[in-house]
Short mmCIF file of C-alpha atoms in Angstrom, two decimals:
data_model
loop_
_atom_site.label_atom_id
_atom_site.label_comp_id
_atom_site.label_asym_id
_atom_site.label_seq_id
_atom_site.Cartn_x
_atom_site.Cartn_y
_atom_site.Cartn_z
CA UNK S 17 -74.05 -18.47 -10.20
CA UNK S 18 -70.26 -18.20 -10.96
CA UNK S 19 -69.78 -14.86 -9.27
CA UNK S 20 -69.49 -16.19 -5.65
CA UNK S 21 -66.85 -18.67 -6.83
CA UNK S 22 -64.93 -15.90 -8.56
CA UNK S 23 -65.16 -13.73 -5.44
CA UNK S 24 -63.90 -16.61 -3.30
CA UNK S 25 -61.00 -17.19 -5.74
CA UNK S 26 -59.94 -13.53 -5.50
CA UNK S 27 -60.24 -13.70 -1.66
CA UNK S 28 -58.07 -16.79 -1.57
CA UNK S 29 -55.48 -15.21 -3.92
CA UNK S 30 -55.42 -12.06 -1.71
CA UNK S 31 -54.92 -14.23 1.39
CA UNK S 32 -51.92 -16.02 -0.28
CA UNK S 33 -50.40 -12.68 -1.24
CA UNK S 34 -50.90 -11.37 2.27
CA UNK S 35 -49.31 -14.46 3.85
CA UNK S 36 -46.39 -14.21 1.41
CA UNK S 37 -45.90 -10.52 2.30
CA UNK S 38 -45.93 -11.28 5.96
CA UNK S 39 -43.33 -14.04 5.54
CA UNK S 40 -41.12 -11.72 3.50
CA UNK S 41 -41.42 -9.02 6.15
CA UNK S 42 -40.44 -11.53 8.78
CA UNK S 43 -37.41 -12.58 6.76
CA UNK S 44 -36.38 -8.95 6.41
CA UNK S 45 -36.60 -8.43 10.16
CA UNK S 46 -34.53 -11.59 10.76
CA UNK S 47 -31.92 -10.28 8.28
CA UNK S 48 -31.77 -6.94 10.05
CA UNK S 49 -31.46 -8.63 13.43
CA UNK S 50 -28.60 -10.76 12.23
CA UNK S 51 -26.82 -7.67 10.90
CA UNK S 52 -27.26 -5.77 14.17
CA UNK S 53 -25.79 -8.74 16.06
CA UNK S 54 -22.92 -9.31 13.60
CA UNK S 55 -21.71 -5.72 13.63
CA UNK S 56 -22.05 -4.85 17.30
CA UNK S 57 -25.29 -2.85 17.52
CA UNK S 58 -26.81 -5.59 19.65
CA UNK S 59 -24.79 -7.53 22.20
CA UNK S 60 -25.76 -11.15 23.08
CA UNK S 61 -25.37 -11.59 26.88
CA UNK S 62 -22.60 -14.04 27.76
CA UNK S 63 -24.72 -15.92 30.32
CA UNK S 64 -27.42 -16.78 27.76
CA UNK S 65 -26.81 -18.68 24.53
CA UNK S 66 -29.93 -17.22 22.92
CA UNK S 67 -31.41 -13.93 24.08
CA UNK S 68 -34.78 -12.60 22.87
CA UNK S 69 -34.25 -8.91 22.36
CA UNK S 70 -37.11 -6.56 23.30
CA UNK S 71 -38.66 -4.27 20.76
CA UNK S 72 -37.10 -1.33 22.58
CA UNK S 73 -33.57 -2.82 22.37
CA UNK S 74 -33.99 -3.52 18.65
CA UNK S 75 -35.38 0.02 18.04
CA UNK S 76 -32.46 1.63 19.86
CA UNK S 77 -29.98 -0.44 17.84
CA UNK S 78 -31.72 0.42 14.56
CA UNK S 79 -31.66 4.13 15.38
CA UNK S 80 -27.93 3.91 16.10
CA UNK S 81 -27.28 2.24 12.75
CA UNK S 82 -29.48 4.75 10.94
CA UNK S 83 -27.78 7.66 12.63
CA UNK S 84 -24.27 6.30 11.62
CA UNK S 85 -25.53 5.75 8.08
CA UNK S 86 -27.06 9.17 7.59
CA UNK S 87 -30.62 7.73 7.40
CA UNK S 88 -33.82 8.97 9.04
CA UNK S 89 -33.74 7.58 12.59
CA UNK S 90 -37.10 5.76 12.49
CA UNK S 91 -36.03 2.80 14.56
CA UNK S 92 -37.88 0.59 12.03
CA UNK S 93 -36.72 -1.89 9.40
CA UNK S 94 -37.66 0.17 6.30
CA UNK S 95 -36.48 -0.15 2.70
CA UNK S 96 -33.68 2.38 3.01
CA UNK S 97 -32.31 0.75 6.20
CA UNK S 98 -32.31 -2.72 4.77
CA UNK S 99 -30.70 -1.50 1.55
CA UNK S 100 -27.91 0.18 3.51
CA UNK S 101 -27.37 -3.03 5.51
CA UNK S 102 -26.86 -4.95 2.29
CA UNK S 103 -24.08 -2.60 1.01
CA UNK S 104 -20.53 -3.91 0.71
CA UNK S 105 -18.64 -3.06 3.84
CA UNK S 106 -15.86 -3.76 6.34
CA UNK S 107 -16.10 -6.77 8.62
CA UNK S 108 -15.04 -4.86 11.75
CA UNK S 109 -17.80 -4.07 14.30
CA UNK S 110 -19.45 -0.64 14.43
CA UNK S 111 -19.10 0.55 18.06
CA UNK S 112 -21.81 3.17 17.67
CA UNK S 113 -24.53 4.41 19.92
CA UNK S 114 -26.73 7.47 19.71
CA UNK S 115 -24.13 9.55 21.55
CA UNK S 116 -21.28 8.67 19.17
CA UNK S 117 -20.68 11.80 17.12
CA UNK S 118 -17.09 11.51 15.89
CA UNK S 119 -14.16 9.15 15.30
CA UNK S 120 -13.55 6.21 17.62
CA UNK S 121 -10.11 5.27 18.91
CA UNK S 122 -9.51 1.56 19.52
CA UNK S 123 -5.77 1.50 20.36
CA UNK S 124 -2.41 2.78 19.20
CA UNK S 125 1.10 1.63 18.41
CA UNK S 126 3.88 2.62 20.83
CA UNK S 127 6.14 3.61 17.89
CA UNK S 128 5.80 5.74 14.83
CA UNK S 129 7.88 3.79 12.27
CA UNK S 130 5.98 0.66 11.28
CA UNK S 131 6.88 -2.16 8.89
CA UNK S 132 4.44 -4.02 6.72
CA UNK S 133 4.55 -7.17 4.63
CA UNK S 134 2.23 -8.40 1.86
CA UNK S 135 1.92 -12.19 2.07
CA UNK S 136 -0.41 -12.74 -0.90
CA UNK S 137 -1.77 -10.65 -3.76
CA UNK S 138 -4.95 -9.89 -5.65
CA UNK S 139 -5.26 -12.20 -8.59
CA UNK S 140 -7.21 -9.53 -10.43
CA UNK S 141 -4.57 -6.80 -10.13
CA UNK S 142 -1.41 -8.86 -9.99
CA UNK S 143 1.69 -8.22 -7.81
CA UNK S 144 2.92 -4.79 -8.96
CA UNK S 145 -0.54 -3.13 -8.95
CA UNK S 146 -1.41 -4.70 -5.59
CA UNK S 147 1.78 -3.40 -4.05
CA UNK S 148 1.21 0.08 -5.52
CA UNK S 149 -2.33 0.20 -4.17
CA UNK S 150 -1.23 -0.80 -0.68
CA UNK S 151 1.77 1.57 -0.68
CA UNK S 152 -0.57 4.41 -1.65
CA UNK S 153 -3.01 3.37 1.06
CA UNK S 154 -0.33 3.72 3.70
CA UNK S 155 0.66 7.10 2.29
CA UNK S 156 -2.80 8.57 3.06
CA UNK S 157 -1.97 8.19 6.75
CA UNK S 158 1.72 9.10 6.67
CA UNK S 159 0.85 12.32 4.80
CA UNK S 160 -1.10 13.71 7.80
CA UNK S 161 0.75 12.23 10.75
CA UNK S 162 4.20 11.58 12.13
CA UNK S 163 3.95 7.94 11.08
CA UNK S 164 6.29 6.35 8.57
CA UNK S 165 5.88 2.97 6.89
CA UNK S 166 8.38 0.59 5.29
CA UNK S 167 7.56 -2.59 3.34
CA UNK S 168 9.66 -5.68 4.10
CA UNK S 169 9.77 -8.85 2.03
CA UNK S 170 11.00 -11.27 4.74
CA UNK S 171 10.65 -11.73 8.44
CA UNK S 172 7.85 -10.62 10.71
CA UNK S 173 6.39 -7.17 10.08
CA UNK S 174 4.21 -5.00 12.32
CA UNK S 175 1.34 -5.02 9.86
CA UNK S 176 0.71 -8.15 7.80
CA UNK S 177 -1.62 -8.08 4.78
CA UNK S 178 -3.05 -11.01 2.80
CA UNK S 179 -5.92 -12.19 0.65
CA UNK S 180 -8.08 -15.24 1.47
CA UNK S 181 -11.58 -16.51 0.84
CA UNK S 182 -14.18 -18.30 2.90
CA UNK S 183 -11.92 -21.09 4.08
CA UNK S 184 -12.32 -21.18 7.94
CA UNK S 185 -8.78 -22.69 8.23
CA UNK S 186 -7.29 -19.49 6.83
CA UNK S 187 -8.85 -17.08 9.34
CA UNK S 188 -11.20 -17.38 12.32
CA UNK S 189 -13.38 -14.77 10.59
CA UNK S 190 -14.01 -16.37 7.20
CA UNK S 191 -15.44 -14.22 4.42
CA UNK S 192 -18.90 -14.60 2.82
CA UNK S 193 -18.05 -14.75 -0.91
CA UNK S 194 -18.49 -11.93 -3.34
CA UNK S 195 -20.22 -8.89 -1.90
CA UNK S 196 -21.05 -7.62 1.58
CA UNK S 197 -17.96 -8.12 3.82
CA UNK S 198 -14.93 -7.06 1.77
CA UNK S 199 -12.11 -7.05 4.34
CA UNK S 200 -11.33 -6.90 8.04
CA UNK S 201 -8.43 -5.96 10.31
CA UNK S 202 -7.28 -6.21 13.91
CA UNK S 203 -6.54 -3.24 16.14
CA UNK S 204 -3.04 -2.43 17.44
CA UNK S 205 -0.73 -4.10 18.10
CA UNK S 206 -2.06 -7.26 16.45
CA UNK S 207 -1.40 -5.97 12.93
CA UNK S 208 -3.46 -8.37 10.78
CA UNK S 209 -5.25 -7.11 7.63
CA UNK S 210 -7.27 -9.55 5.46
CA UNK S 211 -8.98 -8.96 2.09
CA UNK S 212 -11.63 -11.23 0.59
CA UNK S 213 -10.03 -12.90 -2.39
CA UNK S 214 -13.43 -13.63 -3.88
CA UNK S 215 -14.02 -9.90 -4.57
CA UNK S 216 -13.17 -8.32 -7.90
CA UNK S 217 -10.34 -5.96 -6.89
CA UNK S 218 -9.67 -3.04 -9.25
CA UNK S 219 -7.95 0.31 -9.62
CA UNK S 220 -8.86 3.39 -11.68
CA UNK S 221 -12.35 2.19 -12.55
CA UNK S 222 -15.90 2.25 -11.14
CA UNK S 223 -16.17 -1.49 -11.70
CA UNK S 224 -15.40 -3.91 -8.91
CA UNK S 225 -13.94 -2.87 -5.53
CA UNK S 226 -11.09 -0.35 -5.34
CA UNK S 227 -8.24 -2.02 -3.42
CA UNK S 228 -6.46 1.28 -2.57
CA UNK S 229 -9.46 2.74 -0.77
CA UNK S 230 -10.35 -0.46 1.11
CA UNK S 231 -6.71 -1.03 2.07
CA UNK S 232 -6.52 2.52 3.45
CA UNK S 233 -9.64 1.82 5.51
CA UNK S 234 -8.38 -1.43 6.95
CA UNK S 235 -4.94 0.11 7.67
CA UNK S 236 -6.86 2.74 9.60
CA UNK S 237 -8.17 -0.02 11.87
CA UNK S 238 -4.67 -1.54 12.17
CA UNK S 239 -3.49 1.84 13.32
CA UNK S 240 -6.20 2.15 15.95
CA UNK S 241 -9.17 3.90 14.35
CA UNK S 242 -12.72 2.62 14.70
CA UNK S 243 -15.53 3.33 12.26
CA UNK S 244 -16.72 6.88 11.56
CA UNK S 245 -20.37 7.89 11.64
CA UNK S 246 -19.79 10.21 8.65
CA UNK S 247 -20.92 8.28 5.51
CA UNK S 248 -18.37 10.11 3.28
CA UNK S 249 -15.41 9.41 5.60
CA UNK S 250 -12.82 6.79 4.67
CA UNK S 251 -13.49 5.08 8.00
CA UNK S 252 -17.25 4.83 7.41
CA UNK S 253 -18.32 1.17 7.71
CA UNK S 254 -19.75 0.83 4.21
CA UNK S 255 -17.86 1.10 0.92
CA UNK S 256 -19.18 4.11 -1.06
CA UNK S 257 -17.45 3.25 -4.29
CA UNK S 258 -14.47 4.44 -6.33
CA UNK S 259 -13.76 8.15 -6.01
CA UNK S 260 -11.22 10.16 -8.04
CA UNK S 261 -9.59 12.17 -6.63
CA UNK S 262 -9.84 10.55 -3.20
CA UNK S 263 -9.05 12.47 0.02
CA UNK S 264 -9.36 11.77 3.71
CA UNK S 265 -12.37 13.25 5.51
CA UNK S 266 -11.80 15.73 8.32
CA UNK S 267 -13.01 13.04 10.79
CA UNK S 268 -10.35 10.63 9.47
CA UNK S 269 -7.62 13.17 9.84
CA UNK S 270 -8.65 14.33 13.35
CA UNK S 271 -8.90 10.69 14.50
CA UNK S 272 -5.45 9.59 13.27
CA UNK S 273 -3.83 12.84 14.54
CA UNK S 274 -5.37 12.27 17.96
CA UNK S 275 -3.40 8.98 18.03
CA UNK S 276 -0.08 9.90 16.41
CA UNK S 277 0.13 13.72 16.20
CA UNK S 278 0.13 16.09 13.24
CA UNK S 279 2.69 16.10 10.47
CA UNK S 280 5.56 18.38 11.42
CA UNK S 281 8.50 19.85 9.60
CA UNK S 282 10.88 17.38 11.22
CA UNK S 283 8.94 14.47 9.67
CA UNK S 284 8.64 15.99 6.19
CA UNK S 285 12.29 16.92 5.80
CA UNK S 286 15.26 14.60 6.31
CA UNK S 287 17.26 15.12 9.45
CA UNK S 288 20.62 16.82 9.27
CA UNK S 289 23.61 14.66 10.08
CA UNK S 290 26.65 15.83 12.00
CA UNK S 291 28.74 14.87 8.99
CA UNK S 292 27.06 17.32 6.66
CA UNK S 293 29.48 20.13 7.40
CA UNK S 294 32.18 18.22 5.53
CA UNK S 295 30.01 17.24 2.60
CA UNK S 296 29.96 19.19 -0.68
CA UNK S 297 27.37 21.92 -0.64
CA UNK S 298 26.49 21.64 -4.29
CA UNK S 299 27.28 19.92 -7.56
CA UNK S 300 30.29 20.96 -9.54
CA UNK S 301 28.09 22.32 -12.28
CA UNK S 302 24.43 23.36 -12.11
CA UNK S 303 21.91 21.64 -14.31
CA UNK S 304 18.54 22.59 -15.73
CA UNK S 305 15.44 20.69 -14.79
CA UNK S 306 15.63 17.45 -16.76
CA UNK S 307 12.99 16.04 -19.06
CA UNK S 308 12.43 12.35 -18.18
CA UNK S 309 11.29 11.75 -21.72
CA UNK S 310 14.49 13.08 -23.34
CA UNK S 311 17.37 13.05 -20.91
CA UNK S 312 19.62 10.03 -20.23
CA UNK S 313 19.97 8.59 -16.76
CA UNK S 314 22.86 9.11 -14.42
CA UNK S 315 21.50 6.46 -12.08
CA UNK S 316 18.31 4.61 -11.18
CA UNK S 317 17.38 2.47 -8.20
CA UNK S 318 14.53 0.78 -6.32
CA UNK S 319 15.16 2.81 -3.19
CA UNK S 320 13.73 3.65 0.23
CA UNK S 321 10.09 2.66 0.79
CA UNK S 322 10.19 0.69 -2.49
CA UNK S 323 9.99 3.75 -4.66
CA UNK S 324 11.84 3.88 -7.99
CA UNK S 325 14.15 6.88 -8.15
CA UNK S 326 15.72 8.16 -11.37
CA UNK S 327 18.62 10.68 -11.38
CA UNK S 328 19.97 13.21 -13.89
CA UNK S 329 22.18 16.16 -13.06
CA UNK S 330 21.12 17.84 -9.79
CA UNK S 331 17.66 16.30 -9.96
CA UNK S 332 15.75 13.16 -9.03
CA UNK S 333 12.27 12.04 -9.90
CA UNK S 334 10.10 9.06 -8.91
CA UNK S 335 8.95 6.62 -11.55
CA UNK S 336 5.40 5.21 -10.95
CA UNK S 337 2.99 2.97 -12.77
CA UNK S 338 1.25 6.07 -14.11
CA UNK S 339 4.33 7.98 -15.31
CA UNK S 340 6.84 10.17 -13.49
CA UNK S 341 6.54 12.72 -10.72
CA UNK S 342 8.01 16.17 -11.36
CA UNK S 343 11.81 16.27 -10.86
CA UNK S 344 13.09 17.94 -7.69
CA UNK S 345 16.53 18.73 -6.40
CA UNK S 346 18.43 15.70 -5.06
CA UNK S 347 19.41 17.66 -1.94
CA UNK S 348 15.72 18.08 -1.12
CA UNK S 349 15.56 14.40 -0.27
CA UNK S 350 19.14 13.47 0.59
CA UNK S 351 20.77 16.42 2.37
CA UNK S 352 24.43 16.79 1.54
CA UNK S 353 24.29 14.63 -1.55
CA UNK S 354 25.78 16.15 -4.70
CA UNK S 355 24.32 15.96 -8.17
CA UNK S 356 25.74 14.39 -11.29
CA UNK S 357 26.03 10.96 -9.60
CA UNK S 358 27.86 7.99 -11.09
CA UNK S 359 25.62 5.33 -9.52
CA UNK S 360 22.99 4.68 -6.86
CA UNK S 361 21.88 1.44 -5.18
CA UNK S 362 19.64 0.52 -2.26
CA UNK S 363 20.28 -2.64 -0.25
CA UNK S 364 17.17 -4.46 1.14
CA UNK S 365 19.68 -6.53 3.17
CA UNK S 366 20.75 -3.62 5.38
CA UNK S 367 18.23 -0.89 4.54
CA UNK S 368 21.16 1.35 3.42
CA UNK S 369 21.34 3.38 0.27
CA UNK S 370 24.70 3.99 -1.43
CA UNK S 371 25.56 6.80 -3.82
CA UNK S 372 28.80 6.87 -5.84
CA UNK S 373 30.54 9.85 -7.34
CA UNK S 374 34.13 10.15 -8.41
CA UNK S 375 36.32 8.62 -5.63
CA UNK S 376 33.70 8.77 -2.87
CA UNK S 377 30.70 6.86 -1.59
CA UNK S 378 27.80 8.34 0.47
CA UNK S 379 25.66 6.05 2.69
CA UNK S 380 22.17 6.91 3.91
CA UNK S 381 19.57 5.21 6.04
CA UNK S 382 16.28 6.39 4.62
CA UNK S 383 17.12 10.04 3.88
CA UNK S 384 19.62 10.57 6.70
CA UNK S 385 23.34 10.48 6.02
CA UNK S 386 25.25 7.98 8.14
CA UNK S 387 27.86 9.43 10.40
CA UNK S 388 31.37 9.56 8.89
CA UNK S 389 30.32 9.67 5.28
CA UNK S 390 31.22 10.33 2.56
CA UNK S 391 34.15 7.94 2.51
CA UNK S 392 36.81 7.26 -0.12
CA UNK S 393 36.38 4.30 -2.42
CA UNK S 394 39.02 1.61 -2.06
CA UNK S 395 40.05 -1.25 -4.31
CA UNK S 396 37.77 -0.16 -7.16
CA UNK S 397 38.32 2.56 -9.75
CA UNK S 398 36.76 6.02 -9.54
CA UNK S 399 33.77 7.08 -11.63
CA UNK S 400 31.95 3.79 -11.86
CA UNK S 401 29.10 3.46 -14.37
CA UNK S 402 26.30 1.70 -12.45
CA UNK S 403 25.45 -0.40 -9.43
CA UNK S 404 22.69 -2.86 -8.46
CA UNK S 405 21.77 -5.17 -5.59
CA UNK S 406 21.41 -8.87 -6.54
CA UNK S 407 19.13 -10.75 -4.05
CA UNK S 408 20.43 -14.15 -5.15
CA UNK S 409 23.79 -13.75 -3.44
CA UNK S 410 22.88 -10.61 -1.41
CA UNK S 411 25.76 -8.63 -2.90
CA UNK S 412 26.10 -5.31 -4.60
CA UNK S 413 27.49 -5.32 -8.18
CA UNK S 414 29.44 -2.31 -9.39
CA UNK S 415 30.00 -1.77 -13.10
CA UNK S 416 32.65 0.21 -15.03
CA UNK S 417 33.40 -0.01 -18.70
CA UNK S 418 33.39 -3.72 -19.61
CA UNK S 419 33.87 -5.04 -16.04
CA UNK S 420 32.08 -5.63 -12.73
CA UNK S 421 32.98 -6.10 -9.11
CA UNK S 422 31.01 -7.86 -6.35
CA UNK S 423 30.78 -6.20 -2.99
CA UNK S 424 29.72 -7.83 0.31
CA UNK S 425 28.64 -4.76 2.28
CA UNK S 426 28.60 -6.66 5.60
CA UNK S 427 32.05 -7.97 4.93
CA UNK S 428 33.14 -4.50 3.82
CA UNK S 429 35.33 -5.84 1.10
CA UNK S 430 35.30 -5.94 -2.71
CA UNK S 431 36.19 -8.90 -4.89
CA UNK S 432 39.87 -8.54 -5.61
CA UNK S 433 39.57 -9.32 -9.27
CA UNK S 434 37.07 -7.68 -11.60
CA UNK S 435 35.32 -9.84 -14.26
CA UNK S 436 34.01 -9.11 -17.68
CA UNK S 437 30.29 -8.23 -17.79
CA UNK S 438 29.68 -10.64 -20.66
CA UNK S 439 30.86 -13.67 -18.60
CA UNK S 440 27.86 -13.41 -16.24
CA UNK S 441 25.28 -11.19 -17.88
CA UNK S 442 24.76 -12.73 -21.33
CA UNK S 443 23.77 -10.27 -24.00
CA UNK S 444 23.99 -7.25 -21.72
CA UNK S 445 25.74 -4.10 -22.89
CA UNK S 446 28.87 -2.60 -21.39
CA UNK S 447 29.71 1.04 -20.60
CA UNK S 448 26.34 1.34 -18.76
CA UNK S 449 24.54 4.49 -17.68
CA UNK S 450 22.54 2.85 -14.90
CA UNK S 451 21.26 -0.49 -13.57
CA UNK S 452 18.87 -1.89 -10.96
CA UNK S 453 17.03 -4.95 -9.73
CA UNK S 454 13.36 -4.09 -9.78
CA UNK S 455 10.40 -5.25 -7.62
CA UNK S 456 9.68 -8.18 -9.99
CA UNK S 457 13.17 -9.58 -9.26
CA UNK S 458 14.48 -8.94 -12.78
CA UNK S 459 17.63 -7.02 -13.67
CA UNK S 460 17.54 -3.97 -15.89
CA UNK S 461 20.50 -2.31 -17.65
CA UNK S 462 20.21 1.20 -19.08
CA UNK S 463 22.36 2.75 -21.78
CA UNK S 464 21.51 5.84 -23.83
CA UNK S 465 17.76 5.84 -24.58
CA UNK S 466 17.39 2.07 -24.27
CA UNK S 467 17.22 -0.61 -21.62
CA UNK S 468 17.71 -4.38 -21.45
CA UNK S 469 15.87 -6.82 -19.16
CA UNK S 470 17.56 -10.04 -17.91
CA UNK S 471 15.79 -13.16 -16.75
CA UNK S 472 16.57 -15.39 -13.78
CA UNK S 473 19.42 -17.01 -15.72
CA UNK S 474 20.92 -13.55 -16.36
CA UNK S 475 20.22 -13.76 -20.05
CA UNK S 476 18.82 -10.75 -21.94
CA UNK S 477 15.21 -11.56 -22.75
CA UNK S 478 13.94 -11.69 -26.34
CA UNK S 479 12.69 -8.39 -27.75
CA UNK S 480 15.17 -6.19 -25.94
CA UNK S 481 16.43 -3.47 -25.92
CA UNK S 482 13.35 -1.23 -25.63
CA UNK S 483 12.79 2.49 -25.22
CA UNK S 484 13.38 3.79 -21.69
CA UNK S 485 11.23 6.84 -22.33
CA UNK S 486 8.23 4.84 -23.56
CA UNK S 487 8.27 1.89 -21.14
CA UNK S 488 9.64 3.38 -17.92
CA UNK S 489 8.66 7.09 -18.15
CA UNK S 490 5.35 6.48 -19.94
CA UNK S 491 6.19 9.20 -22.50
#
């Protein structure tokens, strides 16, 4: 007698499961439809607020998405398709159709030297690591084209980068919280790049979202590239995760070179200035390749493109967060510049770099010698020890023995009377080897194998001096 009731119970349970499965399937279809609309695979007609898409329209859009994602082109909402739609990705539309087989070009800049400015930073990485990631991201593109990029700290830049969350007042395209849309950018010449501050931004790890790779992708949009249909390309819509080493895909390179041309010799080597014929051809004495972990510094500066350059003898090397690059001849970068420098300083105020040796000063813009240089030094002694730019009063400080001079480069004059180093820079050493103001705004003095860091009040901070080799060269 109980068997019919049990059968009915099972039938009712099966009916509930069937209804739940149908509802879930309907939800998945709605999710897929929202995705296709959000990212440009389906276009809502302007004359109708709500348009019911036909099965054929949806199938064509799904096949286009599947083709661009490297999936079987079934035209159906299957598990693999929905899983791909849920991957973290860029917020820019995918202008794909079934005939799109390579890179898409969305615009271009009418110049090849572009400035950029970072307005806010990742709270996960902090300021230095954020700047390094974005600098490296720009370098992927400058390495394969005639483009050059320069970061600026003030004023309006061509490309402007910032982090924000889901606040609609911050951006008309607010983000959706952690996951899914990671960043978005505008095409030339709007120059806006936004990152979702709710993401966990990282570097050098498979955890979180790699800022360097995502920044390079969004910069690609800001330079005029659309999305690539190759899943392993940088400009693919979805984020495929951290990769080390990371390289541009052939489709990325062909796309950017179609806009800005290939890298040529004239863009990889500094131009020759008319004044070079009067400049010294070589240093007074040759030097062996220095060891950044053992050799003292002749000079150090935060120079062109916000790279840190260290000098010894005839050589220069770049100091990075991960150590030092191999030393190369100074003349490889700055044609006509001798070795065994006394001091070097870069001015963010004018974009000029000054090198001092003996009784002369050389002035460069980027890596090109300004016409008429080198020039004789006046009103300061020869063979200075060090130089730095101080952003507080926008002047260059020159150091020799126990004294310093202030120089207003726009006024082209030096302070008439030198002052003792100890009267302004409390606790700092004299008879310096090198000095600089670094990207964190702090001053650093170098002498022998040690360095001192000064705070905003120009006082040496507690715990200094420290080892230059260990802390700066990562030895």
